[in-house]
XYZ file of N, CA and C in Angstrom:
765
model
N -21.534 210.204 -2.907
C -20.575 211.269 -2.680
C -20.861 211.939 -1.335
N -20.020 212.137 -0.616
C -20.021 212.465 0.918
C -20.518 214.391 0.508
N -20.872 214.686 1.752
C -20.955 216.129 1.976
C -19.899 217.139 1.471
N -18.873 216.337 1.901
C -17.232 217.558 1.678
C -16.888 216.999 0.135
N -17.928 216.577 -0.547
C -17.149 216.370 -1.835
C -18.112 217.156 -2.696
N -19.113 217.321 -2.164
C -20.080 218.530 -3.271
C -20.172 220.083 -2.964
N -19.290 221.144 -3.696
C -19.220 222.259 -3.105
C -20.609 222.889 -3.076
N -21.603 222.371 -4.284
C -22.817 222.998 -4.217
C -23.966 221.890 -5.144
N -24.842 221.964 -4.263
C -25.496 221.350 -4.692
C -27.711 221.800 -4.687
N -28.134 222.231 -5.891
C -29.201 222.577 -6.220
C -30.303 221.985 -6.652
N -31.381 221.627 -5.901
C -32.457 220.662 -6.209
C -33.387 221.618 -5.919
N -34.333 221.730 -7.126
C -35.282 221.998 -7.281
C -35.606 223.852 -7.705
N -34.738 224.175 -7.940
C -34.290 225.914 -7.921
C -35.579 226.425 -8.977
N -36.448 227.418 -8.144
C -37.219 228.019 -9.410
C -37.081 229.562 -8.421
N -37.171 230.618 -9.611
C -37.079 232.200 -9.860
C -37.569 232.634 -10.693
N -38.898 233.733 -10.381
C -40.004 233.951 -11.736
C -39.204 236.034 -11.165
N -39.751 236.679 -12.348
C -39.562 238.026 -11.933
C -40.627 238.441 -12.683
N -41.890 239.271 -11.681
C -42.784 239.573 -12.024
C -43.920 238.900 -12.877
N -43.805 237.525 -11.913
C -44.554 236.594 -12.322
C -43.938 236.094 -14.379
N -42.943 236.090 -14.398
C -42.445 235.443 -15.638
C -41.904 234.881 -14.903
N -41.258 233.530 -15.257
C -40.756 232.409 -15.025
C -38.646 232.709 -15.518
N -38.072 232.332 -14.718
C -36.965 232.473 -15.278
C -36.364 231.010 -15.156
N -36.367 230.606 -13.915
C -35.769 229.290 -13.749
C -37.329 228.413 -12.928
N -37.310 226.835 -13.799
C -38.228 226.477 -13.353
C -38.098 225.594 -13.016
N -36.974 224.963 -12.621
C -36.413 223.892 -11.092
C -35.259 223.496 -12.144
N -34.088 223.748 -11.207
C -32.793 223.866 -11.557
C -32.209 222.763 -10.881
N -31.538 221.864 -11.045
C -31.161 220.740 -10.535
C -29.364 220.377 -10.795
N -28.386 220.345 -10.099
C -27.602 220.071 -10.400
C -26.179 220.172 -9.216
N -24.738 219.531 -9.632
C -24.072 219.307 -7.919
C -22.989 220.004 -8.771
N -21.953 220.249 -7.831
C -20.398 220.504 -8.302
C -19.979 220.071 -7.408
N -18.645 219.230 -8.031
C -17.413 218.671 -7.245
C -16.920 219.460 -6.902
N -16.126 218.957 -4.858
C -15.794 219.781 -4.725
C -13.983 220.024 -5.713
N -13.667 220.879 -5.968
C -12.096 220.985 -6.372
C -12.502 220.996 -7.977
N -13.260 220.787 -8.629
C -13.508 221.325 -9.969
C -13.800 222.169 -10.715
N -13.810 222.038 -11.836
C -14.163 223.776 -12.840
C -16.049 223.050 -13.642
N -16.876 223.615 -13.142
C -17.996 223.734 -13.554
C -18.721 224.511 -14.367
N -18.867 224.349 -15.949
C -19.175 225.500 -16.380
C -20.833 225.552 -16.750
N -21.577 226.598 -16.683
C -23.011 226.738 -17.241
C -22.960 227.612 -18.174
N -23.620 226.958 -19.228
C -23.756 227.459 -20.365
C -25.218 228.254 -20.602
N -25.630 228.960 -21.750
C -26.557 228.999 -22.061
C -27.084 230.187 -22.857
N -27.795 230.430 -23.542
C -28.013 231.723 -24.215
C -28.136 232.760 -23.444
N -28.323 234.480 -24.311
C -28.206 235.191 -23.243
C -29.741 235.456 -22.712
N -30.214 235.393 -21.422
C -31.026 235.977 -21.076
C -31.754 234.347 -20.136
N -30.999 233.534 -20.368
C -31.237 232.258 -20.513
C -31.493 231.990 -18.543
N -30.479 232.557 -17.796
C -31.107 232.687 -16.353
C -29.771 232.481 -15.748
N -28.413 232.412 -16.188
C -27.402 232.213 -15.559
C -26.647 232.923 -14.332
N -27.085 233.980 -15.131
C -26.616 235.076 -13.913
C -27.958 235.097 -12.741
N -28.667 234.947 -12.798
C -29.850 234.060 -11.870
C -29.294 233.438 -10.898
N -29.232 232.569 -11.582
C -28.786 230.812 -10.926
C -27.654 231.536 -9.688
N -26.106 232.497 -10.648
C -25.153 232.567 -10.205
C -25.689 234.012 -8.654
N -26.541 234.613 -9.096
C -26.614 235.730 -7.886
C -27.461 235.191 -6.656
N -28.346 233.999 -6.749
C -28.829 233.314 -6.204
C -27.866 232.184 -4.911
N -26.998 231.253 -6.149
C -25.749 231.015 -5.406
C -25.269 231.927 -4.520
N -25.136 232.902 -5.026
C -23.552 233.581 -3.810
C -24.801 235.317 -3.181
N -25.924 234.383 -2.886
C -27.130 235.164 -1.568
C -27.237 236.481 -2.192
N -27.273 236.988 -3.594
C -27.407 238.365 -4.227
C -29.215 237.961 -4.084
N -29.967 237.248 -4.480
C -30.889 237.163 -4.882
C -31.346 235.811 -4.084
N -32.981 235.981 -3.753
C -33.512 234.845 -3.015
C -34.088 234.177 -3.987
N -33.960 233.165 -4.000
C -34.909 232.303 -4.548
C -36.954 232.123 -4.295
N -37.277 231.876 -5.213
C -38.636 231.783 -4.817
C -39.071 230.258 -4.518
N -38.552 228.687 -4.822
C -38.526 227.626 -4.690
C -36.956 227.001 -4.235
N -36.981 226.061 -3.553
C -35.845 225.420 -4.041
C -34.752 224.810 -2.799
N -34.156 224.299 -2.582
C -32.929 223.655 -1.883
C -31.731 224.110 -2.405
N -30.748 225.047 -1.675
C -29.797 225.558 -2.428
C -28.677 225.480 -1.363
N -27.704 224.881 -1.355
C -26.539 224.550 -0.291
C -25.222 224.842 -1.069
N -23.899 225.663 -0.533
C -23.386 226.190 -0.732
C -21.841 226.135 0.204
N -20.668 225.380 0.210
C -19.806 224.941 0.937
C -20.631 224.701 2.221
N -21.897 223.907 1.994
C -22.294 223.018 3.454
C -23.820 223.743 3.717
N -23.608 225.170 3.505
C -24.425 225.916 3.779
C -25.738 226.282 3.202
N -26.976 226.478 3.629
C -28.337 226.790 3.339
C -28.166 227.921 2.773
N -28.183 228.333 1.256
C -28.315 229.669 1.076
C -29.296 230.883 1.990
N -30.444 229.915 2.010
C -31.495 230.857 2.392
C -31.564 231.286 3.840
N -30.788 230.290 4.783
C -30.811 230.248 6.266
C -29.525 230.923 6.732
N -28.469 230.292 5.712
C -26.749 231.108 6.427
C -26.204 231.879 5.341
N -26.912 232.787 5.039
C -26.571 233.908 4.347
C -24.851 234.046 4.297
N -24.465 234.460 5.548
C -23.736 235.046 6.371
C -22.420 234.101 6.171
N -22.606 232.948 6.301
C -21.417 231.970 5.981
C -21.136 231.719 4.836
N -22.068 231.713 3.568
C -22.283 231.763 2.474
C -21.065 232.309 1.574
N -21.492 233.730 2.123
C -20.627 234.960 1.650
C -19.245 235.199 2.725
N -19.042 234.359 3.185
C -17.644 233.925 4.288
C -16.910 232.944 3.225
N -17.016 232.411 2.355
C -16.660 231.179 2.573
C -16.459 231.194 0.629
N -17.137 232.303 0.268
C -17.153 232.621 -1.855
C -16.225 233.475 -2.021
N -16.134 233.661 -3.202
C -15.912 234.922 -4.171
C -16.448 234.579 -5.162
N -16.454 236.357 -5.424
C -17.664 236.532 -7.343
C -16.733 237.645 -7.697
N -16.561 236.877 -9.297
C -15.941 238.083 -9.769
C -17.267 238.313 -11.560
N -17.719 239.459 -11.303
C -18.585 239.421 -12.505
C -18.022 240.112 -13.583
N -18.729 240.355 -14.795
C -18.895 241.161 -16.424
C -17.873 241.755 -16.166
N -18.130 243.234 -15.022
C -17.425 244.382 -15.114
C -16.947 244.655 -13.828
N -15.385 244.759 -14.085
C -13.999 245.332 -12.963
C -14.903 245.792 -11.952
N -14.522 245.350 -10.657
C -15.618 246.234 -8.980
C -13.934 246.222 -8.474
N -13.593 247.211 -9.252
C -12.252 247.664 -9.149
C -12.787 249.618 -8.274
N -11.848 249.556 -7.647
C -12.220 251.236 -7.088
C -10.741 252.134 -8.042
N -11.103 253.223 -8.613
C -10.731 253.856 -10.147
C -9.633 254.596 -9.105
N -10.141 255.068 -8.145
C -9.566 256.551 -7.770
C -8.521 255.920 -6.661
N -8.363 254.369 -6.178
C -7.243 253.585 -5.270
C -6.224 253.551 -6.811
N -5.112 253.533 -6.011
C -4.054 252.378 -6.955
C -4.499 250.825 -6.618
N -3.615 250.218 -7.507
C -4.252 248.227 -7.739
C -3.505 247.905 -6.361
N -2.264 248.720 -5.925
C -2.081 247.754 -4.753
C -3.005 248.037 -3.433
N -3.322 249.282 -3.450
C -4.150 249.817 -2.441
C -5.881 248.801 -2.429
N -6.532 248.727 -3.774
C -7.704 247.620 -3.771
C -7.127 246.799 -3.218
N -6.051 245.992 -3.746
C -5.966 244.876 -2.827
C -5.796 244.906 -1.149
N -5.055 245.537 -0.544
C -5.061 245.951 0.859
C -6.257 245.810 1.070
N -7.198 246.985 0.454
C -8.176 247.092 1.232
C -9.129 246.083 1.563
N -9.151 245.334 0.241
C -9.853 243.687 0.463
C -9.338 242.294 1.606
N -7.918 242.833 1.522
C -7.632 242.135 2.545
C -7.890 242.374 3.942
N -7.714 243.631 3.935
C -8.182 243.957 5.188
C -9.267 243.772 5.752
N -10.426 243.761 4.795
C -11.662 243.644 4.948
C -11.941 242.556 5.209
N -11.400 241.193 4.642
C -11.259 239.872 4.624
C -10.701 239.457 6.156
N -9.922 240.798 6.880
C -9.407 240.335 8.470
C -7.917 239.378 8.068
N -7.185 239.837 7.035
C -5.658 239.419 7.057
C -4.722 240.003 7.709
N -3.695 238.298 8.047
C -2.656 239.465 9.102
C -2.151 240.608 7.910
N -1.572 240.286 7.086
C -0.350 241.096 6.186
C -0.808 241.648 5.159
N -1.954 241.945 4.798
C -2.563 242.481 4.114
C -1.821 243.063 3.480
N -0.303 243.679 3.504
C 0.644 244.614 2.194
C 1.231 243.054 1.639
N 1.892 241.832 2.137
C 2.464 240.754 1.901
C 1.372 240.672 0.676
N 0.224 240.022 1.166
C -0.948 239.304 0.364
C -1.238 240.119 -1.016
N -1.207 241.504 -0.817
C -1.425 242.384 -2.056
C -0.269 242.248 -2.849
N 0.811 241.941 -2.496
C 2.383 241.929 -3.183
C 2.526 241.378 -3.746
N 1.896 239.889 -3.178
C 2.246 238.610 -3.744
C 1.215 238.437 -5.000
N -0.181 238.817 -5.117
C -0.605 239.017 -5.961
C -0.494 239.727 -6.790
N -0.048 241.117 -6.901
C 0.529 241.835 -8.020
C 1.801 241.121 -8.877
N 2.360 240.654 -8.365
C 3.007 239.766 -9.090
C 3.475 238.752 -9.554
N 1.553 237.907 -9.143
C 1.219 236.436 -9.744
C 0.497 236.931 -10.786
N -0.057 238.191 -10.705
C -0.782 238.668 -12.444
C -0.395 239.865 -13.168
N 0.605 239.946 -12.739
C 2.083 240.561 -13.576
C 1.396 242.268 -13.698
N 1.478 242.968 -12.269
C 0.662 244.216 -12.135
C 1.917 244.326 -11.128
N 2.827 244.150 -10.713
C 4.016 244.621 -9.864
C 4.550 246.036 -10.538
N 4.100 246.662 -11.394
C 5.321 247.967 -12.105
C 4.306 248.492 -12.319
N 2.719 248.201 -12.340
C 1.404 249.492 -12.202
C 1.028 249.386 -10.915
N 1.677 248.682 -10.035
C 1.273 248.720 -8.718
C 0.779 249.704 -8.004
N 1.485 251.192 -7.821
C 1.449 252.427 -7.117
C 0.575 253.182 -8.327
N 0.368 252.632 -9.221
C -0.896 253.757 -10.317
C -2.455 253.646 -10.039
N -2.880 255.047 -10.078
C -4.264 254.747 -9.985
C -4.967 253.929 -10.955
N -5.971 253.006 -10.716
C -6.366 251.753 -11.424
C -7.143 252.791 -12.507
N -7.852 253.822 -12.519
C -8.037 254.515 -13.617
C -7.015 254.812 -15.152
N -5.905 254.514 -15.028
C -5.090 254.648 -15.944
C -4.567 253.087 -16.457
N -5.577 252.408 -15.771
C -5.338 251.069 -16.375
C -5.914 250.249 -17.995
N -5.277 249.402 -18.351
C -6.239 249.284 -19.720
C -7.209 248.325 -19.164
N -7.960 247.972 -19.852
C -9.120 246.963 -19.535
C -8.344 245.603 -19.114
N -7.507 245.006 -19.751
C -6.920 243.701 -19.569
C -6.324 243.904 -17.900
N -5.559 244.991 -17.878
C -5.168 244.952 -16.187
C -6.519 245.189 -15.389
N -7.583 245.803 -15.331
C -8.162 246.210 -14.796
C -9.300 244.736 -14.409
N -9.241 243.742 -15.594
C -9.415 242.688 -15.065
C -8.687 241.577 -14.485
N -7.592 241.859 -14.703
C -6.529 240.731 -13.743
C -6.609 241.377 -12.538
N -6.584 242.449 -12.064
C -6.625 243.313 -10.594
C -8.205 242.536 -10.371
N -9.198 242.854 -11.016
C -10.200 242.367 -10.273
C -10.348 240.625 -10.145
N -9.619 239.805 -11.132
C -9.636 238.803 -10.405
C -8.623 238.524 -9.160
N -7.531 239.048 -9.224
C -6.753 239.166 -8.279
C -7.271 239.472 -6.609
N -8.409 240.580 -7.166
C -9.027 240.984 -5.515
C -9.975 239.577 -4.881
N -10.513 238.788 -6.402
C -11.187 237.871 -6.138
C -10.981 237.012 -4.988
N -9.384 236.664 -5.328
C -8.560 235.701 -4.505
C -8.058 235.736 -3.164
N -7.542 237.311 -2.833
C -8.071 237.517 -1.505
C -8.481 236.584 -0.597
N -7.663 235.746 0.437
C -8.294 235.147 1.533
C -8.018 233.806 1.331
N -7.849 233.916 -0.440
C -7.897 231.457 -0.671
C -9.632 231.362 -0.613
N -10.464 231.837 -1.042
C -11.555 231.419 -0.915
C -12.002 229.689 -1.375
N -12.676 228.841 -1.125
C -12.146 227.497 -1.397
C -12.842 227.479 -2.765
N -14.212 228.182 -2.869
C -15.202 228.535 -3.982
C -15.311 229.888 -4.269
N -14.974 229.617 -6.220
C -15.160 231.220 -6.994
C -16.042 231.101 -7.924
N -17.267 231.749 -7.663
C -17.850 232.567 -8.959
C -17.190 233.339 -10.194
N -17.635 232.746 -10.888
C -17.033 233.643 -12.328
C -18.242 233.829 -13.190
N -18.841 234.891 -13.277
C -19.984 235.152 -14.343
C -18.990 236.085 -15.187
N -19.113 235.453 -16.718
C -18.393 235.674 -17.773
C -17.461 236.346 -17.496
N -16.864 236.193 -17.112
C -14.867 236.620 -16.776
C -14.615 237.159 -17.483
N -14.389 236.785 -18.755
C -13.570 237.162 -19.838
C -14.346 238.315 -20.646
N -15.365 238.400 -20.764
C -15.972 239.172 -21.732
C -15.261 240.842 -21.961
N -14.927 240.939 -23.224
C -14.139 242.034 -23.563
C -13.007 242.055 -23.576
N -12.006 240.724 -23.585
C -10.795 240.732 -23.004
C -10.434 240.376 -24.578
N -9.222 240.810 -24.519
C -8.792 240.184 -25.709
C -7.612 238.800 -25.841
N -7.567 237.982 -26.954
C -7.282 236.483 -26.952
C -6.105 236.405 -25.533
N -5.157 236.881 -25.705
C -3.848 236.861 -25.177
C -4.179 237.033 -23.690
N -4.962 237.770 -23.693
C -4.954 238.265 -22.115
C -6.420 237.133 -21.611
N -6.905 236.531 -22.404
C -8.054 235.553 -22.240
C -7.364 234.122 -21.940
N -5.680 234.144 -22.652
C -5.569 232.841 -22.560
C -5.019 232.936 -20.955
N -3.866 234.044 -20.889
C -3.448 234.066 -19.077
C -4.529 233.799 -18.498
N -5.926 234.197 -18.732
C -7.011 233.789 -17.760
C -6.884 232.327 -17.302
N -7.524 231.523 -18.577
C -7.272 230.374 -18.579
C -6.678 229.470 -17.400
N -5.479 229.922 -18.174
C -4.224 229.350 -17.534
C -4.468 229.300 -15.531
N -4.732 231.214 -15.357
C -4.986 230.735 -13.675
C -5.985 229.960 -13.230
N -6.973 229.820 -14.400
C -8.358 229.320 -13.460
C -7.825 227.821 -13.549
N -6.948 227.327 -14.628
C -6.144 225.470 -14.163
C -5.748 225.329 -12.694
N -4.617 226.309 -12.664
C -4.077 226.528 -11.850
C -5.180 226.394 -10.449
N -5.805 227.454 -10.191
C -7.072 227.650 -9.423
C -7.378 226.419 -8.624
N -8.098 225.270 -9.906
C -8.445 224.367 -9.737
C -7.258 223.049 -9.085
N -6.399 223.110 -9.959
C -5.236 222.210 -9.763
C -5.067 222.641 -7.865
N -5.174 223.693 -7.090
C -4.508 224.290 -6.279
C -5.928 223.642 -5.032
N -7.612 223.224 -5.971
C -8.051 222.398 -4.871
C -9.393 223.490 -4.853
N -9.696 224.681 -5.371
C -10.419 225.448 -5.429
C -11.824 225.254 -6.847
N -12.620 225.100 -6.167
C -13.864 224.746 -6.981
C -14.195 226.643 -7.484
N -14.063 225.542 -9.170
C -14.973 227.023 -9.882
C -15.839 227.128 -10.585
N -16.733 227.902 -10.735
C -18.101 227.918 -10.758
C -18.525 228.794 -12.125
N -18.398 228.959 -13.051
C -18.107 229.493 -14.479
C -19.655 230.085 -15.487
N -19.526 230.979 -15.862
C -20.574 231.156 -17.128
C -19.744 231.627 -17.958
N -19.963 231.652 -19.171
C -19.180 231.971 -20.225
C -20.482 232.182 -21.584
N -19.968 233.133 -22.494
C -20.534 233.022 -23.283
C -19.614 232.334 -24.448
N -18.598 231.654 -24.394
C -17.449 231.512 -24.911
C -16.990 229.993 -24.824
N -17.805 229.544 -25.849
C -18.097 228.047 -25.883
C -16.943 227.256 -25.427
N -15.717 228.029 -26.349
C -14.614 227.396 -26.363
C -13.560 227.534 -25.165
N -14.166 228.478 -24.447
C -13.457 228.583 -23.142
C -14.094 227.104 -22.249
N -15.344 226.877 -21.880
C -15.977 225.644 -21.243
C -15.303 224.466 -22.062
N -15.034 224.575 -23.006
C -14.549 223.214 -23.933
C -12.711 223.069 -23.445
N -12.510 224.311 -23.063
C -10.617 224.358 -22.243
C -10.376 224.317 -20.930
N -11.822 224.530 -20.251
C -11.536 224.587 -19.121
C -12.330 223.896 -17.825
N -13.911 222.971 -18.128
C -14.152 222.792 -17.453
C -14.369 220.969 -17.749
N -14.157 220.594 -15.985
C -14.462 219.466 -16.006
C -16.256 219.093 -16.631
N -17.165 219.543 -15.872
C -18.333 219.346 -16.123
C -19.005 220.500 -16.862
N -19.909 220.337 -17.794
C -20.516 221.373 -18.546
C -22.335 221.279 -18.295
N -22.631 222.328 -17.985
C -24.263 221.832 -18.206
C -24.655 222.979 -19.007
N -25.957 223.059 -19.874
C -26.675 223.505 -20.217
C -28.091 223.919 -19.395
N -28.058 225.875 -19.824
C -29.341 226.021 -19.448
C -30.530 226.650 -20.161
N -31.500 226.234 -20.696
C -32.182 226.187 -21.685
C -33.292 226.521 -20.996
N -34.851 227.572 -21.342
C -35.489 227.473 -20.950
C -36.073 227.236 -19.740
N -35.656 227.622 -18.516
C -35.483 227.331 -17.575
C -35.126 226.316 -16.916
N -34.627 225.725 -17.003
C -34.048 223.970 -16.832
C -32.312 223.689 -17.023
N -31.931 222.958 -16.763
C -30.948 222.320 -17.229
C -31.177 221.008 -18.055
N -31.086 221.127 -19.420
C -31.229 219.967 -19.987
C -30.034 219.014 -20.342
N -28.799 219.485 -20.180
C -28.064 218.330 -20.200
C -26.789 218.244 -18.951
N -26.095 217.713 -18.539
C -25.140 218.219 -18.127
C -24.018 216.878 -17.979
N -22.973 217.405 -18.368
C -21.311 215.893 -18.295
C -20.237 216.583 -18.559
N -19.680 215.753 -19.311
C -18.365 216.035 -19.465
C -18.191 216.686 -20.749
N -17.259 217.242 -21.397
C -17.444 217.478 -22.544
C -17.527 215.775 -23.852
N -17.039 214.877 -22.839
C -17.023 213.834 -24.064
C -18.622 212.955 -23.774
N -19.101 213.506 -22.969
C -20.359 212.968 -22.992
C -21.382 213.699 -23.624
N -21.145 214.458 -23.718
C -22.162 216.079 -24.362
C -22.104 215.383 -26.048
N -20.363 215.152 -26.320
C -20.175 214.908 -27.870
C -20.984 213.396 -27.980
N -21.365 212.773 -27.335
C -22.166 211.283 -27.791
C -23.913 211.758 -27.682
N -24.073 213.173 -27.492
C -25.482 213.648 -27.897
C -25.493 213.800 -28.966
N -24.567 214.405 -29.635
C -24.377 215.157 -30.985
C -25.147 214.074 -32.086
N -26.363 214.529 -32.792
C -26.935 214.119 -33.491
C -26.183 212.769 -34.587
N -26.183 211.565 -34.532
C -25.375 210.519 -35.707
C -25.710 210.496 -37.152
N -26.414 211.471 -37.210
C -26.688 211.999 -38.737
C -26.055 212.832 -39.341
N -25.634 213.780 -38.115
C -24.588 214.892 -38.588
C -23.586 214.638 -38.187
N -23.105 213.718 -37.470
C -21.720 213.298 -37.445
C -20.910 212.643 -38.899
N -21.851 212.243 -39.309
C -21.693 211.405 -40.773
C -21.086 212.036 -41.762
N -21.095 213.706 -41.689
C -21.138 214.818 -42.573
C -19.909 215.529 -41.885
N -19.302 215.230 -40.895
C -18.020 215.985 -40.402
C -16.881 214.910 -40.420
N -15.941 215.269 -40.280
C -14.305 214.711 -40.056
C -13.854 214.810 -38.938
N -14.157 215.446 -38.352
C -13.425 215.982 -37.119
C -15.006 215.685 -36.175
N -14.332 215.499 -34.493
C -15.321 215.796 -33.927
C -15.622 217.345 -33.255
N -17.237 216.985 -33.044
C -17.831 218.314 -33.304
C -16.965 218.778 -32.040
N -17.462 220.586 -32.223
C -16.699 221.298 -31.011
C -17.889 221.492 -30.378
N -17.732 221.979 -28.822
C -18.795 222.090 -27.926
C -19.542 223.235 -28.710
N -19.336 224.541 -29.657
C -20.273 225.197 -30.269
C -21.546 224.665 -30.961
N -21.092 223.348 -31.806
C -21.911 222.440 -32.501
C -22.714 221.486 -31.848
N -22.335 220.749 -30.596
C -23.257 220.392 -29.665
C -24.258 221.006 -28.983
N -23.691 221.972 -28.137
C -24.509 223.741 -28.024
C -25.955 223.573 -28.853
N -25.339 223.980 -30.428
C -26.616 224.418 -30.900
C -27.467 223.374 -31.376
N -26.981 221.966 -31.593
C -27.450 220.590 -31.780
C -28.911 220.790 -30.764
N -28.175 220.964 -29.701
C -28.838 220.303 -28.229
C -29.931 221.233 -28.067
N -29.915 222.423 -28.377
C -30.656 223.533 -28.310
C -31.957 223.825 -29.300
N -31.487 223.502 -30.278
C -32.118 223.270 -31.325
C -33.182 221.967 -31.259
N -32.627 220.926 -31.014
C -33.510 219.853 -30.394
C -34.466 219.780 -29.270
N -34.207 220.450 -28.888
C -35.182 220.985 -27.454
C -36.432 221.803 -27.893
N -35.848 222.883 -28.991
C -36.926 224.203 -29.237
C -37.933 223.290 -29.536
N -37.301 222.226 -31.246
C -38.568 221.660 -31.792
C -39.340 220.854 -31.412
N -39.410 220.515 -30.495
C -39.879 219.531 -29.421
C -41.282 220.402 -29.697
């Protein structure tokens, strides 16, 4: 696979905090133009991995390249070239939603910065709370505005540390739906979820992170030919990525 086909690629990634170990060589690529999701329990090192990626956090070991770039050397292009949208709205309360957006654009160095905010208010259906302060927003808008600011610019690569969390179904599935879109449009995305079944709808590649490591990582139909043939014997249906999940996890502990 050529250079311009791996948006990121991580060999050897370790991060201890205060001499505990969090990640203890992290290994793994993303296509470019795909949906990549990492899985893993909570506390497990994802948001690690992900603040590390997009230059929040240095690494203490490791080879970490990032649309071309040396995390550790081009900071600067790094964060030129991403977006992160995390947990909780980095929405400003006291702007209206069209005003955040301006201001991101602006910041981003767009010609039309009112065009670009326009057009996004009403690709995530915020055109009629447009002129309201984002404080009077419910949670569901307050996260479509913040993925909305995400987008800002066409970034070619997006961070998503758990997107969805707190959202409710309906407004989880519109998520969905843009991050296809997203992808379909040529934009590599970069995913944690605690939400098995979201990685099972939405991403091409899935890995697991366990104990500091990545112990598995494919497709979702390769994950399902781990799934124990003893307990397949005992289902009808094939398993869902929840049941592989804890298969795989479980097999690891007792080791």
């Amino acid at each position: 696979m050529s250079q311009n086909e791996i948006a990121i690629s991580v060999q050897g990634l370790k991060k201890s905090y205060k001499k505990v170990p969090v990640l203890t060589g992290v290994d793994f690529e993303v296509k470019t133009g795909s949906i990549f999701a990492l899985l893993g329990s909570n506390g497990a090192g994802k948001t690690t991995i992900v603040r590390i990626l997009t230059t929040l956090l240095q690494q203490d070991q490791g080879n970490v390249i990032v649309n071309g770039y040396n995390v550790a050397s081009k900071p600067e292009q790094v964060r030129q070239s991403i977006s992160l949208t995390g947990q909780f709205a980095a929405v400003d309360e006291i702007l209206t939603g069209r005003e955040n957006l301006v201001m991101i654009a602006q910041l981003r160095h767009l010609k039309d910065a009112r065009q670009v905010a326009t057009d996004l208010l009403h690709r995530f259906g915020l055109t009629e709370a447009a002129d309201r302060r984002v404080a009077t927003y419910s949670g569901g808008m307050r996260r479509r505005l913040d993925i909305a600011m995400s987008l800002v610019g066409k970034p070619p690569l997006i961070f998503l540390d758990e997107p969805t969390t707190g959202l409710d179904p309906e407004v989880r599935l519109e998520f969905w739906q843009i991050v296809k879109e997203l992808a379909a449009d040529g934009t590599t995305v970069f995913l944690t979820t605690q939400y098995l079944e979201e990685a099972e709808q939405l991403a091409d590649r899935i890995a697991i992170l366990h104990e500091g490591k990545i112990i598995v990582s494919g497709t979702l139909a390769e994950l399902k030919q781990l799934f124990p043939p003893a307990k397949m014997e005992y289902i009808e249906k094939q398993p869902g990525l929840e049941e592989i999940f804890l298969a795989i996890i479980g097999k690891k502990t007792t080791k």
